[in-house]
Amino acid sequence: MPRTMKGVYLTRHGGPEALEWCEDIPVPVPGPGQALVQVLAAGVNNTDINTRIGWYSSDVTGATESGEVGEAGGHAGALDFPRIQGGDLCGRVVAVGEGVALPIGARVTGPINLPRPTAENPTAYIALGSEVDGAFAQFCLVDAADVYDVSASPLSDIEIAAIPCAFGTAENLLTRAGVREGQEVLITGASGGVGLAAVQLARLRGARVTGQTAPAKVAVVREAGATDILERGKVPAPSCFDVVIDVVGGPLWPDLIRALKPGGHYAVSGAIAGPMVTADLREIYLPDITIHGCTYQPPVVFERLVGLMRSGDIRPLVSRTYPLQDIARAQEDFSSKTLPGKLVLIPPQETET
């Protein structure tokens, strides 16, 4: 095994200048229960940018693009720097520690939010690329229990790397909201990675989907399975939907609550348009609206996705790939929201001993 690897360090919270390309990062050694994975591809996500700028810190009140930088902006608070980010992993097992049954050469992936429930906190988790080093390097050390063998999947490495965060988040949202056949579902941000995944997965459940998106991206949202389109920024009609799946937040939030039928479910796992919202509580408790905050993912959620990956019944839209060293440009393109679906980074595949 090589002693060092190439990758990207996050050195502090801040702009793209906080990302540092390094060519002498020590390659981690797997201990008991761990596996070392050579990264074949790694997706780009909102959470990478949110973590970089410290957006998860409670002192940040604006949208992701507001330019505010937080002080303790990891999923679980303050981060240890330097940190290797990257929650979307597709790679091959190259070394294992004691007690690991994964075969060398197996192609693996896993969730970004790794469940670590305790008696005191049954929804405790750590995030790959936040509390532990992630996939923005040539190698990534993982607990073997957190990854799944997808060697038999017909999907490419790049497609698999586009699934964990987007499809894991989407499937968790749909699961928590109890989306089922015949329901009317509104999905905000429907042309993004999570949004397109939610459209696909909701259609697989037999729901009728309305996707909210910009006019230029209507075609890709319809292709993913949306029957109806609500233009971005438009207010949905009241009492029309059984479920609202929201990854946007911001000023439209009260209208999303009003769009629900009595007894409806609102599920949220993102707020790129702004985390601070206002509510009329009467519009929540009088019609018996249920609100789900969705971050913790029980293993069963990702296990269902693994089955769909192995069967080829889901397929992410990947708009562009980049060499890992072009991460700043990839994140700039991602933040522009001009490209639908996912962007994926490719680490250098050559290694030196």
PDB file of C-alpha atoms in Angstrom, residues 59-321:
ATOM      1  CA  ASP A  59     -25.116  31.905  14.203  1.00  0.00           C
ATOM      2  CA  VAL A  60     -25.774  31.689  10.430  1.00  0.00           C
ATOM      3  CA  THR A  61     -29.298  32.801   9.551  1.00  0.00           C
ATOM      4  CA  GLY A  62     -29.108  33.362   5.786  1.00  0.00           C
ATOM      5  CA  ALA A  63     -29.336  31.102   2.752  1.00  0.00           C
ATOM      6  CA  THR A  64     -26.341  29.027   1.683  1.00  0.00           C
ATOM      7  CA  GLU A  65     -25.416  31.679  -0.896  1.00  0.00           C
ATOM      8  CA  SER A  66     -25.628  34.542   1.634  1.00  0.00           C
ATOM      9  CA  GLY A  67     -21.875  34.544   2.233  1.00  0.00           C
ATOM     10  CA  GLU A  68     -22.208  34.137   6.009  1.00  0.00           C
ATOM     11  CA  VAL A  69     -19.549  31.946   7.612  1.00  0.00           C
ATOM     12  CA  GLY A  70     -20.271  30.085  10.836  1.00  0.00           C
ATOM     13  CA  GLU A  71     -17.967  29.206  13.688  1.00  0.00           C
ATOM     14  CA  ALA A  72     -19.013  25.645  14.552  1.00  0.00           C
ATOM     15  CA  GLY A  73     -20.470  24.432  11.301  1.00  0.00           C
ATOM     16  CA  GLY A  74     -20.188  20.648  11.195  1.00  0.00           C
ATOM     17  CA  HIS A  75     -23.198  18.385  11.490  1.00  0.00           C
ATOM     18  CA  ALA A  76     -22.417  17.844  15.163  1.00  0.00           C
ATOM     19  CA  GLY A  77     -20.899  21.248  15.895  1.00  0.00           C
ATOM     20  CA  ALA A  78     -17.224  22.172  15.795  1.00  0.00           C
ATOM     21  CA  LEU A  79     -15.017  20.307  13.309  1.00  0.00           C
ATOM     22  CA  ASP A  80     -11.475  19.060  13.675  1.00  0.00           C
ATOM     23  CA  PHE A  81      -9.244  20.586  10.981  1.00  0.00           C
ATOM     24  CA  PRO A  82      -7.850  19.655   8.604  1.00  0.00           C
ATOM     25  CA  ARG A  83     -10.786  17.540   7.457  1.00  0.00           C
ATOM     26  CA  ILE A  84     -11.223  15.535   4.254  1.00  0.00           C
ATOM     27  CA  GLN A  85     -14.797  16.164   3.119  1.00  0.00           C
ATOM     28  CA  GLY A  86     -16.912  14.093   0.741  1.00  0.00           C
ATOM     29  CA  GLY A  87     -19.973  12.097   1.787  1.00  0.00           C
ATOM     30  CA  ASP A  88     -20.673  10.408  -1.557  1.00  0.00           C
ATOM     31  CA  LEU A  89     -18.422   7.380  -1.912  1.00  0.00           C
ATOM     32  CA  CYS A  90     -17.949   4.778  -4.607  1.00  0.00           C
ATOM     33  CA  GLY A  91     -14.762   2.790  -4.285  1.00  0.00           C
ATOM     34  CA  ARG A  92     -13.032  -0.575  -4.140  1.00  0.00           C
ATOM     35  CA  VAL A  93     -11.858  -2.323  -0.989  1.00  0.00           C
ATOM     36  CA  VAL A  94      -8.062  -2.532  -0.983  1.00  0.00           C
ATOM     37  CA  ALA A  95      -7.311  -3.514   2.637  1.00  0.00           C
ATOM     38  CA  VAL A  96      -9.298  -4.708   5.648  1.00  0.00           C
ATOM     39  CA  GLY A  97      -8.797  -4.969   9.361  1.00  0.00           C
ATOM     40  CA  GLU A  98      -9.452  -7.895  11.655  1.00  0.00           C
ATOM     41  CA  GLY A  99     -12.976  -9.307  11.566  1.00  0.00           C
ATOM     42  CA  VAL A 100     -13.979  -7.806   8.208  1.00  0.00           C
ATOM     43  CA  ALA A 101     -15.678 -10.112   5.702  1.00  0.00           C
ATOM     44  CA  LEU A 102     -15.649  -7.714   2.732  1.00  0.00           C
ATOM     45  CA  PRO A 103     -13.562  -9.216  -0.096  1.00  0.00           C
ATOM     46  CA  ILE A 104     -10.606  -7.304  -1.479  1.00  0.00           C
ATOM     47  CA  GLY A 105     -11.689  -5.733  -4.757  1.00  0.00           C
ATOM     48  CA  ALA A 106     -15.359  -5.410  -3.815  1.00  0.00           C
ATOM     49  CA  ARG A 107     -17.001  -2.246  -5.131  1.00  0.00           C
ATOM     50  CA  VAL A 108     -18.724  -0.525  -2.225  1.00  0.00           C
ATOM     51  CA  THR A 109     -20.775   2.498  -1.279  1.00  0.00           C
ATOM     52  CA  GLY A 110     -22.581   3.646   1.836  1.00  0.00           C
ATOM     53  CA  PRO A 111     -24.691   6.390   3.389  1.00  0.00           C
ATOM     54  CA  ILE A 112     -23.329   9.826   4.214  1.00  0.00           C
ATOM     55  CA  ASN A 113     -25.133   9.939   7.571  1.00  0.00           C
ATOM     56  CA  LEU A 114     -23.818   7.009   9.589  1.00  0.00           C
ATOM     57  CA  PRO A 115     -26.219   5.939  12.369  1.00  0.00           C
ATOM     58  CA  ARG A 116     -24.732   5.855  15.843  1.00  0.00           C
ATOM     59  CA  PRO A 117     -27.825   5.657  18.102  1.00  0.00           C
ATOM     60  CA  THR A 118     -27.455   5.615  21.874  1.00  0.00           C
ATOM     61  CA  ALA A 119     -29.868   5.130  24.757  1.00  0.00           C
ATOM     62  CA  GLU A 120     -29.783   8.879  25.357  1.00  0.00           C
ATOM     63  CA  ASN A 121     -30.080   9.825  21.684  1.00  0.00           C
ATOM     64  CA  PRO A 122     -31.768   7.237  19.441  1.00  0.00           C
ATOM     65  CA  THR A 123     -31.208   9.423  16.361  1.00  0.00           C
ATOM     66  CA  ALA A 124     -27.492  10.098  16.895  1.00  0.00           C
ATOM     67  CA  TYR A 125     -25.271   9.903  13.821  1.00  0.00           C
ATOM     68  CA  ILE A 126     -21.964  11.064  12.405  1.00  0.00           C
ATOM     69  CA  ALA A 127     -21.508  12.305   8.854  1.00  0.00           C
ATOM     70  CA  LEU A 128     -18.878  11.061   6.424  1.00  0.00           C
ATOM     71  CA  GLY A 129     -16.799  14.095   5.472  1.00  0.00           C
ATOM     72  CA  SER A 130     -17.829  16.030   8.579  1.00  0.00           C
ATOM     73  CA  GLU A 131     -17.147  14.177  11.817  1.00  0.00           C
ATOM     74  CA  VAL A 132     -14.887  11.655  10.045  1.00  0.00           C
ATOM     75  CA  ASP A 133     -12.767  11.958   6.899  1.00  0.00           C
ATOM     76  CA  GLY A 134     -14.591  11.328   3.650  1.00  0.00           C
ATOM     77  CA  ALA A 135     -14.153  10.618  -0.041  1.00  0.00           C
ATOM     78  CA  PHE A 136     -12.344  13.712  -1.390  1.00  0.00           C
ATOM     79  CA  ALA A 137      -9.042  11.816  -1.534  1.00  0.00           C
ATOM     80  CA  GLN A 138      -7.573   8.742  -3.192  1.00  0.00           C
ATOM     81  CA  PHE A 139      -8.417   6.537  -0.196  1.00  0.00           C
ATOM     82  CA  CYS A 140     -11.098   6.582   2.474  1.00  0.00           C
ATOM     83  CA  LEU A 141     -11.175   4.661   5.765  1.00  0.00           C
ATOM     84  CA  VAL A 142     -14.632   3.349   6.688  1.00  0.00           C
ATOM     85  CA  ASP A 143     -16.227   1.075   9.249  1.00  0.00           C
ATOM     86  CA  ALA A 144     -17.043  -2.072   7.293  1.00  0.00           C
ATOM     87  CA  ALA A 145     -20.533  -2.153   8.833  1.00  0.00           C
ATOM     88  CA  ASP A 146     -21.314   1.182   7.135  1.00  0.00           C
ATOM     89  CA  VAL A 147     -20.668   0.104   3.529  1.00  0.00           C
ATOM     90  CA  TYR A 148     -22.423  -2.228   1.102  1.00  0.00           C
ATOM     91  CA  ASP A 149     -21.110  -4.377  -1.736  1.00  0.00           C
ATOM     92  CA  VAL A 150     -22.554  -3.104  -5.035  1.00  0.00           C
ATOM     93  CA  SER A 151     -20.177  -4.985  -7.322  1.00  0.00           C
ATOM     94  CA  ALA A 152     -23.109  -6.551  -9.151  1.00  0.00           C
ATOM     95  CA  SER A 153     -24.880  -3.255  -9.885  1.00  0.00           C
ATOM     96  CA  PRO A 154     -25.198  -2.345 -13.581  1.00  0.00           C
ATOM     97  CA  LEU A 155     -24.603   1.303 -12.657  1.00  0.00           C
ATOM     98  CA  SER A 156     -21.234   2.913 -13.363  1.00  0.00           C
ATOM     99  CA  ASP A 157     -18.861   4.047 -10.621  1.00  0.00           C
ATOM    100  CA  ILE A 158     -19.826   7.644 -11.378  1.00  0.00           C
ATOM    101  CA  GLU A 159     -23.546   6.872 -11.106  1.00  0.00           C
ATOM    102  CA  ILE A 160     -23.110   5.028  -7.820  1.00  0.00           C
ATOM    103  CA  ALA A 161     -21.124   7.973  -6.435  1.00  0.00           C
ATOM    104  CA  ALA A 162     -24.103  10.210  -7.240  1.00  0.00           C
ATOM    105  CA  ILE A 163     -26.518   8.164  -5.113  1.00  0.00           C
ATOM    106  CA  PRO A 164     -25.666   8.092  -1.364  1.00  0.00           C
ATOM    107  CA  CYS A 165     -26.459  11.636  -0.276  1.00  0.00           C
ATOM    108  CA  ALA A 166     -29.150  12.535  -2.813  1.00  0.00           C
ATOM    109  CA  PHE A 167     -31.056   9.248  -2.896  1.00  0.00           C
ATOM    110  CA  GLY A 168     -30.421   8.485   0.782  1.00  0.00           C
ATOM    111  CA  THR A 169     -31.852  11.865   1.780  1.00  0.00           C
ATOM    112  CA  ALA A 170     -34.779  11.479  -0.616  1.00  0.00           C
ATOM    113  CA  GLU A 171     -35.666   7.948   0.468  1.00  0.00           C
ATOM    114  CA  ASN A 172     -35.478   9.008   4.106  1.00  0.00           C
ATOM    115  CA  LEU A 173     -37.822  11.938   3.457  1.00  0.00           C
ATOM    116  CA  LEU A 174     -40.342   9.711   1.677  1.00  0.00           C
ATOM    117  CA  THR A 175     -40.103   7.045   4.371  1.00  0.00           C
ATOM    118  CA  ARG A 176     -40.636   9.480   7.222  1.00  0.00           C
ATOM    119  CA  ALA A 177     -43.591  11.087   5.431  1.00  0.00           C
ATOM    120  CA  GLY A 178     -45.102   7.685   4.638  1.00  0.00           C
ATOM    121  CA  VAL A 179     -45.456   8.320   0.903  1.00  0.00           C
ATOM    122  CA  ARG A 180     -47.555   5.600  -0.724  1.00  0.00           C
ATOM    123  CA  GLU A 181     -49.410   4.715  -3.879  1.00  0.00           C
ATOM    124  CA  GLY A 182     -52.021   7.174  -5.055  1.00  0.00           C
ATOM    125  CA  GLN A 183     -50.897  10.137  -2.970  1.00  0.00           C
ATOM    126  CA  GLU A 184     -50.333  13.639  -4.326  1.00  0.00           C
ATOM    127  CA  VAL A 185     -46.764  14.727  -3.534  1.00  0.00           C
ATOM    128  CA  LEU A 186     -45.117  18.129  -4.051  1.00  0.00           C
ATOM    129  CA  ILE A 187     -41.314  18.134  -4.268  1.00  0.00           C
ATOM    130  CA  THR A 188     -39.423  21.425  -4.076  1.00  0.00           C
ATOM    131  CA  GLY A 189     -36.011  21.855  -5.696  1.00  0.00           C
ATOM    132  CA  ALA A 190     -37.038  19.031  -8.013  1.00  0.00           C
ATOM    133  CA  SER A 191     -34.184  19.469 -10.519  1.00  0.00           C
ATOM    134  CA  GLY A 192     -31.401  19.128  -7.939  1.00  0.00           C
ATOM    135  CA  GLY A 193     -29.783  15.913  -6.809  1.00  0.00           C
ATOM    136  CA  VAL A 194     -32.126  15.248  -3.882  1.00  0.00           C
ATOM    137  CA  GLY A 195     -35.156  16.588  -5.740  1.00  0.00           C
ATOM    138  CA  LEU A 196     -34.685  14.401  -8.819  1.00  0.00           C
ATOM    139  CA  ALA A 197     -34.028  11.406  -6.583  1.00  0.00           C
ATOM    140  CA  ALA A 198     -37.233  12.114  -4.654  1.00  0.00           C
ATOM    141  CA  VAL A 199     -39.199  12.348  -7.911  1.00  0.00           C
ATOM    142  CA  GLN A 200     -37.861   8.967  -9.062  1.00  0.00           C
ATOM    143  CA  LEU A 201     -38.426   7.260  -5.733  1.00  0.00           C
ATOM    144  CA  ALA A 202     -41.901   8.725  -5.185  1.00  0.00           C
ATOM    145  CA  ARG A 203     -42.966   7.481  -8.625  1.00  0.00           C
ATOM    146  CA  LEU A 204     -41.610   4.028  -7.748  1.00  0.00           C
ATOM    147  CA  ARG A 205     -43.953   4.123  -4.744  1.00  0.00           C
ATOM    148  CA  GLY A 206     -46.870   4.892  -7.033  1.00  0.00           C
ATOM    149  CA  ALA A 207     -47.399   8.515  -5.990  1.00  0.00           C
ATOM    150  CA  ARG A 208     -48.428  11.300  -8.351  1.00  0.00           C
ATOM    151  CA  VAL A 209     -45.631  13.866  -8.290  1.00  0.00           C
ATOM    152  CA  THR A 210     -45.613  17.623  -8.796  1.00  0.00           C
ATOM    153  CA  GLY A 211     -42.072  18.935  -9.139  1.00  0.00           C
ATOM    154  CA  GLN A 212     -41.208  22.558  -8.452  1.00  0.00           C
ATOM    155  CA  THR A 213     -38.427  23.785 -10.718  1.00  0.00           C
ATOM    156  CA  ALA A 214     -37.272  26.502 -13.084  1.00  0.00           C
ATOM    157  CA  PRO A 215     -38.713  26.461 -16.633  1.00  0.00           C
ATOM    158  CA  ALA A 216     -35.353  25.502 -18.163  1.00  0.00           C
ATOM    159  CA  LYS A 217     -35.288  22.244 -16.186  1.00  0.00           C
ATOM    160  CA  VAL A 218     -38.875  21.086 -16.663  1.00  0.00           C
ATOM    161  CA  ALA A 219     -37.901  18.370 -19.153  1.00  0.00           C
ATOM    162  CA  VAL A 220     -35.500  16.567 -16.806  1.00  0.00           C
ATOM    163  CA  VAL A 221     -37.997  16.711 -13.929  1.00  0.00           C
ATOM    164  CA  ARG A 222     -40.739  15.233 -16.119  1.00  0.00           C
ATOM    165  CA  GLU A 223     -38.336  12.568 -17.374  1.00  0.00           C
ATOM    166  CA  ALA A 224     -37.616  11.584 -13.763  1.00  0.00           C
ATOM    167  CA  GLY A 225     -41.330  10.935 -13.247  1.00  0.00           C
ATOM    168  CA  ALA A 226     -43.115  14.176 -12.380  1.00  0.00           C
ATOM    169  CA  THR A 227     -46.639  14.380 -13.785  1.00  0.00           C
ATOM    170  CA  ASP A 228     -47.127  18.057 -13.020  1.00  0.00           C
ATOM    171  CA  ILE A 229     -44.815  21.072 -12.715  1.00  0.00           C
ATOM    172  CA  LEU A 230     -44.987  24.067 -10.375  1.00  0.00           C
ATOM    173  CA  GLU A 231     -42.733  26.884 -11.548  1.00  0.00           C
ATOM    174  CA  ARG A 232     -39.980  27.878  -9.153  1.00  0.00           C
ATOM    175  CA  GLY A 233     -41.115  30.731  -6.888  1.00  0.00           C
ATOM    176  CA  LYS A 234     -44.802  30.156  -7.604  1.00  0.00           C
ATOM    177  CA  VAL A 235     -47.177  29.618  -4.686  1.00  0.00           C
ATOM    178  CA  PRO A 236     -48.893  26.204  -4.687  1.00  0.00           C
ATOM    179  CA  ALA A 237     -52.663  26.069  -4.365  1.00  0.00           C
ATOM    180  CA  PRO A 238     -53.919  25.393  -0.841  1.00  0.00           C
ATOM    181  CA  SER A 239     -55.008  21.954   0.382  1.00  0.00           C
ATOM    182  CA  CYS A 240     -53.821  20.078  -2.728  1.00  0.00           C
ATOM    183  CA  PHE A 241     -51.137  17.674  -1.501  1.00  0.00           C
ATOM    184  CA  ASP A 242     -50.942  14.730   0.854  1.00  0.00           C
ATOM    185  CA  VAL A 243     -47.194  15.249   1.271  1.00  0.00           C
ATOM    186  CA  VAL A 244     -44.694  18.062   0.712  1.00  0.00           C
ATOM    187  CA  ILE A 245     -41.030  17.054   0.368  1.00  0.00           C
ATOM    188  CA  ASP A 246     -38.956  20.194   0.919  1.00  0.00           C
ATOM    189  CA  VAL A 247     -35.216  20.724   0.445  1.00  0.00           C
ATOM    190  CA  VAL A 248     -35.422  24.470  -0.148  1.00  0.00           C
ATOM    191  CA  GLY A 249     -37.083  26.239   2.789  1.00  0.00           C
ATOM    192  CA  GLY A 250     -36.969  30.040   2.681  1.00  0.00           C
ATOM    193  CA  PRO A 251     -39.825  32.507   2.231  1.00  0.00           C
ATOM    194  CA  LEU A 252     -42.161  30.044   0.457  1.00  0.00           C
ATOM    195  CA  TRP A 253     -42.371  27.890   3.588  1.00  0.00           C
ATOM    196  CA  PRO A 254     -45.759  29.075   4.932  1.00  0.00           C
ATOM    197  CA  ASP A 255     -47.344  28.418   1.534  1.00  0.00           C
ATOM    198  CA  LEU A 256     -45.967  24.882   1.518  1.00  0.00           C
ATOM    199  CA  ILE A 257     -47.769  24.227   4.804  1.00  0.00           C
ATOM    200  CA  ARG A 258     -50.969  25.697   3.389  1.00  0.00           C
ATOM    201  CA  ALA A 259     -50.620  23.474   0.322  1.00  0.00           C
ATOM    202  CA  LEU A 260     -51.187  20.365   2.446  1.00  0.00           C
ATOM    203  CA  LYS A 261     -54.512  18.646   2.798  1.00  0.00           C
ATOM    204  CA  PRO A 262     -55.857  18.148   6.352  1.00  0.00           C
ATOM    205  CA  GLY A 263     -53.775  15.428   7.985  1.00  0.00           C
ATOM    206  CA  GLY A 264     -50.945  16.003   5.497  1.00  0.00           C
ATOM    207  CA  HIS A 265     -47.240  15.482   6.057  1.00  0.00           C
ATOM    208  CA  TYR A 266     -44.397  17.963   5.521  1.00  0.00           C
ATOM    209  CA  ALA A 267     -40.869  16.520   5.465  1.00  0.00           C
ATOM    210  CA  VAL A 268     -37.749  18.689   5.329  1.00  0.00           C
ATOM    211  CA  SER A 269     -34.051  17.977   4.912  1.00  0.00           C
ATOM    212  CA  GLY A 270     -32.562  21.198   3.606  1.00  0.00           C
ATOM    213  CA  ALA A 271     -33.005  24.945   3.576  1.00  0.00           C
ATOM    214  CA  ILE A 272     -30.766  26.378   0.861  1.00  0.00           C
ATOM    215  CA  ALA A 273     -33.180  29.295   0.344  1.00  0.00           C
ATOM    216  CA  GLY A 274     -32.963  30.178   4.029  1.00  0.00           C
ATOM    217  CA  PRO A 275     -33.318  28.393   7.397  1.00  0.00           C
ATOM    218  CA  MET A 276     -35.365  31.071   9.149  1.00  0.00           C
ATOM    219  CA  VAL A 277     -39.105  30.753   8.429  1.00  0.00           C
ATOM    220  CA  THR A 278     -42.348  32.049   9.922  1.00  0.00           C
ATOM    221  CA  ALA A 279     -45.431  30.024  10.739  1.00  0.00           C
ATOM    222  CA  ASP A 280     -49.004  30.450  11.822  1.00  0.00           C
ATOM    223  CA  LEU A 281     -49.300  27.580  14.286  1.00  0.00           C
ATOM    224  CA  ARG A 282     -53.053  27.485  13.747  1.00  0.00           C
ATOM    225  CA  GLU A 283     -52.381  26.413  10.150  1.00  0.00           C
ATOM    226  CA  ILE A 284     -50.432  23.471  11.534  1.00  0.00           C
ATOM    227  CA  TYR A 285     -52.425  22.208  14.498  1.00  0.00           C
ATOM    228  CA  LEU A 286     -55.987  22.887  13.337  1.00  0.00           C
ATOM    229  CA  PRO A 287     -55.666  20.772  10.138  1.00  0.00           C
ATOM    230  CA  ASP A 288     -53.483  18.198  11.971  1.00  0.00           C
ATOM    231  CA  ILE A 289     -50.361  18.730   9.876  1.00  0.00           C
ATOM    232  CA  THR A 290     -47.351  16.568  10.773  1.00  0.00           C
ATOM    233  CA  ILE A 291     -43.843  18.033  10.346  1.00  0.00           C
ATOM    234  CA  HIS A 292     -40.868  15.719   9.942  1.00  0.00           C
ATOM    235  CA  GLY A 293     -37.280  16.872  10.328  1.00  0.00           C
ATOM    236  CA  CYS A 294     -35.239  14.236   8.490  1.00  0.00           C
ATOM    237  CA  THR A 295     -31.530  13.706   8.937  1.00  0.00           C
ATOM    238  CA  TYR A 296     -30.995  10.475  10.889  1.00  0.00           C
ATOM    239  CA  GLN A 297     -31.245   7.493   8.538  1.00  0.00           C
ATOM    240  CA  PRO A 298     -31.886   4.044   9.988  1.00  0.00           C
ATOM    241  CA  PRO A 299     -29.977   1.326   8.121  1.00  0.00           C
ATOM    242  CA  VAL A 300     -33.149   0.009   6.469  1.00  0.00           C
ATOM    243  CA  VAL A 301     -33.388   3.202   4.385  1.00  0.00           C
ATOM    244  CA  PHE A 302     -30.038   2.727   2.664  1.00  0.00           C
ATOM    245  CA  GLU A 303     -30.525  -1.026   2.455  1.00  0.00           C
ATOM    246  CA  ARG A 304     -33.558  -0.399   0.242  1.00  0.00           C
ATOM    247  CA  LEU A 305     -31.424   1.799  -2.012  1.00  0.00           C
ATOM    248  CA  VAL A 306     -28.768  -0.900  -2.240  1.00  0.00           C
ATOM    249  CA  GLY A 307     -31.409  -3.264  -3.573  1.00  0.00           C
ATOM    250  CA  LEU A 308     -32.451  -0.684  -6.184  1.00  0.00           C
ATOM    251  CA  MET A 309     -28.818  -0.098  -7.163  1.00  0.00           C
ATOM    252  CA  ARG A 310     -28.223  -3.822  -7.586  1.00  0.00           C
ATOM    253  CA  SER A 311     -31.332  -4.169  -9.735  1.00  0.00           C
ATOM    254  CA  GLY A 312     -30.661  -0.995 -11.722  1.00  0.00           C
ATOM    255  CA  ASP A 313     -34.129   0.369 -10.913  1.00  0.00           C
ATOM    256  CA  ILE A 314     -32.749   3.805 -10.016  1.00  0.00           C
ATOM    257  CA  ARG A 315     -30.387   5.883 -12.108  1.00  0.00           C
ATOM    258  CA  PRO A 316     -29.131   9.346 -11.142  1.00  0.00           C
ATOM    259  CA  LEU A 317     -28.654  12.146 -13.644  1.00  0.00           C
ATOM    260  CA  VAL A 318     -24.985  13.195 -13.700  1.00  0.00           C
ATOM    261  CA  SER A 319     -24.495  16.444 -15.584  1.00  0.00           C
ATOM    262  CA  ARG A 320     -20.710  16.754 -15.360  1.00  0.00           C
ATOM    263  CA  THR A 321     -17.565  15.195 -13.892  1.00  0.00           C
TER     264      THR A 321
END
